[in-house]
XYZ file of N, CA and C in Angstrom:
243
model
N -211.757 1.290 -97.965
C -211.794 0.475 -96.779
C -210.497 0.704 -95.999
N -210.563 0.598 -94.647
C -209.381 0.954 -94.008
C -209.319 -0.549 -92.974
N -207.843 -0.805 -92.398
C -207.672 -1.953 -91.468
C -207.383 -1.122 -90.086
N -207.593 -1.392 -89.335
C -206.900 -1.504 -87.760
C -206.210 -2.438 -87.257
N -205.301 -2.463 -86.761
C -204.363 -3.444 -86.126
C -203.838 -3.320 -84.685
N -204.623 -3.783 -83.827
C -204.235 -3.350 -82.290
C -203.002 -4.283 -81.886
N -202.005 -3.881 -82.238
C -201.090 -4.986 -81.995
C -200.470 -5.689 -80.683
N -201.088 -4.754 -79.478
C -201.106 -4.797 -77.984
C -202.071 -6.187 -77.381
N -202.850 -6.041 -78.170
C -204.226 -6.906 -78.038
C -203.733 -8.632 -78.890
N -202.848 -8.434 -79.875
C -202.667 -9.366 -80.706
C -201.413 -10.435 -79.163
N -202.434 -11.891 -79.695
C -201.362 -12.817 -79.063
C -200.737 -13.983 -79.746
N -200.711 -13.308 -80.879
C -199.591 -14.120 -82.059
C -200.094 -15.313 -82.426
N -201.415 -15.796 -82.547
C -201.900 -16.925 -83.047
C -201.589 -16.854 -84.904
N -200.977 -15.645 -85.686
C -200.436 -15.783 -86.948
C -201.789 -16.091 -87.873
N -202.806 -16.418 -87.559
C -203.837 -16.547 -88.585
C -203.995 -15.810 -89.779
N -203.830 -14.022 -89.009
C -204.004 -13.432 -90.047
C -203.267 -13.566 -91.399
N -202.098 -13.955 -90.756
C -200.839 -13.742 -91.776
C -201.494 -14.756 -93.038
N -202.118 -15.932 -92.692
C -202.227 -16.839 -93.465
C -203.502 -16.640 -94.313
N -204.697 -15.560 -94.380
C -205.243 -14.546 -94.833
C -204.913 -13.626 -95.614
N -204.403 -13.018 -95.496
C -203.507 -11.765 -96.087
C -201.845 -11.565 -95.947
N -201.276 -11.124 -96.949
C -199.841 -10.949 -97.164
C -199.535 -9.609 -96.689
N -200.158 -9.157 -96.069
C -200.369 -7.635 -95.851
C -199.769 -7.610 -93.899
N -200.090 -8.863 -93.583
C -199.943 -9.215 -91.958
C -198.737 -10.313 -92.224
N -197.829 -10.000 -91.554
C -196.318 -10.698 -91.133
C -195.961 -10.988 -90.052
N -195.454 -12.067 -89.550
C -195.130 -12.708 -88.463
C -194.083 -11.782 -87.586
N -193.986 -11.379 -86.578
C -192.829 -10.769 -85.711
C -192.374 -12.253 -84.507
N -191.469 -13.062 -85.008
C -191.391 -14.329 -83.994
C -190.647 -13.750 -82.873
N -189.745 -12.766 -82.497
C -189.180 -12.349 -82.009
C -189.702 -11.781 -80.878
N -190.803 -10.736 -81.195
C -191.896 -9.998 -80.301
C -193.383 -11.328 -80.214
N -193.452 -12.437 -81.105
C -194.926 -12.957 -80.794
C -195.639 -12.220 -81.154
N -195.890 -11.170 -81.969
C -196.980 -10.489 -82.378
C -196.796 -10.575 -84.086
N -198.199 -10.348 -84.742
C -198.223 -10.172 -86.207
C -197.886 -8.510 -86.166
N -197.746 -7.876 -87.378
C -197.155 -7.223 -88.086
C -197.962 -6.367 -89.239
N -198.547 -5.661 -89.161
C -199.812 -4.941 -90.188
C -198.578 -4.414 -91.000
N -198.543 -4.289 -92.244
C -197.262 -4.102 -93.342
C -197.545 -3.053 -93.679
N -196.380 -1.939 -93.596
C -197.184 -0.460 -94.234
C -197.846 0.063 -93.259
N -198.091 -0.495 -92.251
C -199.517 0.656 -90.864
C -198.515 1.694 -90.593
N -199.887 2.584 -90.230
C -199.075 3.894 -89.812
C -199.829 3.941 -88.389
N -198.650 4.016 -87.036
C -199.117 3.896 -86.222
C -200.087 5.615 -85.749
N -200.968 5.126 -85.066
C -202.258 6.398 -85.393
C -202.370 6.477 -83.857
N -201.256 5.549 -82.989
C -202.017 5.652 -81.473
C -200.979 4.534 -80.718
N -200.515 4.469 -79.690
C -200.135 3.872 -79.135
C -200.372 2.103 -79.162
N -199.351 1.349 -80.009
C -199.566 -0.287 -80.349
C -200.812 -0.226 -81.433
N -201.484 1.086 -81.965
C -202.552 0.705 -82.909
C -202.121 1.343 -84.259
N -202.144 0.262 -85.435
C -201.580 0.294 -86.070
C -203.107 0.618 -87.589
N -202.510 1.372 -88.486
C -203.658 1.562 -89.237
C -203.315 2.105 -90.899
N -204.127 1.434 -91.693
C -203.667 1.843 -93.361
C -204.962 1.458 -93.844
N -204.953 2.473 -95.186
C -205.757 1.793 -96.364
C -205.923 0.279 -96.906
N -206.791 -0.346 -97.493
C -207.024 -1.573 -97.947
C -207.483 -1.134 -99.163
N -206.288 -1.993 -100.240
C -206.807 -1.628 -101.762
C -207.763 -2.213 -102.200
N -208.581 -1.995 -103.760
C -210.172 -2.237 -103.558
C -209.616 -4.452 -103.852
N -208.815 -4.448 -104.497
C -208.403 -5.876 -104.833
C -208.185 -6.501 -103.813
N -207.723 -6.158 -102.353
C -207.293 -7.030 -101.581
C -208.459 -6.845 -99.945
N -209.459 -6.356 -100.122
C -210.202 -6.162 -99.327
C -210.813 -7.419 -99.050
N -211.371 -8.856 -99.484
C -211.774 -9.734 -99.401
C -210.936 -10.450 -98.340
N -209.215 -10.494 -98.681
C -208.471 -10.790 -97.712
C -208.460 -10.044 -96.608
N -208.661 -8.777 -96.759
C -208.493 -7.910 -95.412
C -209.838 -8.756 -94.256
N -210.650 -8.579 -94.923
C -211.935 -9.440 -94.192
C -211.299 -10.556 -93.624
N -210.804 -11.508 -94.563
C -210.610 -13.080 -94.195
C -209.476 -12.768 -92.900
N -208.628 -12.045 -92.947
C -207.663 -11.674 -91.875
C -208.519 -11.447 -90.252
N -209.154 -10.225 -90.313
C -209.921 -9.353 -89.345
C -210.539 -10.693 -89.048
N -211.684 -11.632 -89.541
C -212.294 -12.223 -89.225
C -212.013 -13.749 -88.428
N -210.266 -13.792 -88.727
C -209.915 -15.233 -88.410
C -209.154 -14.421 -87.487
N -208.950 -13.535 -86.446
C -208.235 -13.303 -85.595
C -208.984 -13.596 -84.458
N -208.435 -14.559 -83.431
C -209.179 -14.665 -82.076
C -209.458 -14.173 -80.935
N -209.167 -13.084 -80.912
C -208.870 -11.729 -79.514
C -209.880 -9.678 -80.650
N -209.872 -10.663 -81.586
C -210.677 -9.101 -82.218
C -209.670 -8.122 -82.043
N -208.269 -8.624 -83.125
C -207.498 -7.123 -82.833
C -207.117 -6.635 -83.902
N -208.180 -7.064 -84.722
C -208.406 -6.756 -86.364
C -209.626 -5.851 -86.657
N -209.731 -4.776 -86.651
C -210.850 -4.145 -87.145
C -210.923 -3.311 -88.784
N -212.282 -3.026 -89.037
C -212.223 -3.358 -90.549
C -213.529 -2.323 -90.669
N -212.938 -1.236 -91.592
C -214.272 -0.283 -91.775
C -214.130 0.315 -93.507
N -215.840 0.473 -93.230
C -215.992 1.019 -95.049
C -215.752 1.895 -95.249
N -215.903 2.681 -96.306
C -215.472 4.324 -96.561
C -216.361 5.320 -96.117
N -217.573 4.935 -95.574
C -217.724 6.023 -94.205
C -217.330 6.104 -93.277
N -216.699 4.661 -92.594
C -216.301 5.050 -91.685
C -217.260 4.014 -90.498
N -217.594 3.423 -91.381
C -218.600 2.521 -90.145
C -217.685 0.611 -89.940
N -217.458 0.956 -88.965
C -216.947 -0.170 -88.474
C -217.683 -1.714 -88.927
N -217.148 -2.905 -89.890
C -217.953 -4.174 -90.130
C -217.494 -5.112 -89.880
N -216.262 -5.179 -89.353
C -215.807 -6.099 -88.274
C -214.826 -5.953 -87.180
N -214.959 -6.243 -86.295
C -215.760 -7.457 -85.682
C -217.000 -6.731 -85.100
């Protein structure tokens, strides 16, 4: 499973963080923080999800309010949002 993190799109509502330990607060910038992303694109931020912490990766992606959490299986097919 892989995460996306559009961090351009993110307007610091911190939810995720409280989901997953994997997403960290930036109070400074107002934006969360994908831990470990490797940026793949301009503000889009992107890494593996280990098979143990994928439930949180969901609970993260899914409690973000602007959809700047995206979340795909190991083909490659996008399941959230």
């Amino acid at each position: 499973m892989r995460i996306e993190f559009d961090q351009d799109t993110c307007i610091g509502m911190f939810q995720c963080t409280a989901e997953w330990d994997e997403f960290e607060e930036d109070n400074d910038a107002g934006k969360a923080i994908l831990v470990d992303g490797e940026e793949v694109d301009e503000d889009l931020f992107a890494r593996e999800v280990p098979e143990t912490a994928e439930l949180d990766a969901k609970f993260a992606a899914r409690s973000c309010p602007v959809d700047a959490i995206a979340v795909y299986d190991d083909d490659g097919e996008q399941i959230i949002p």
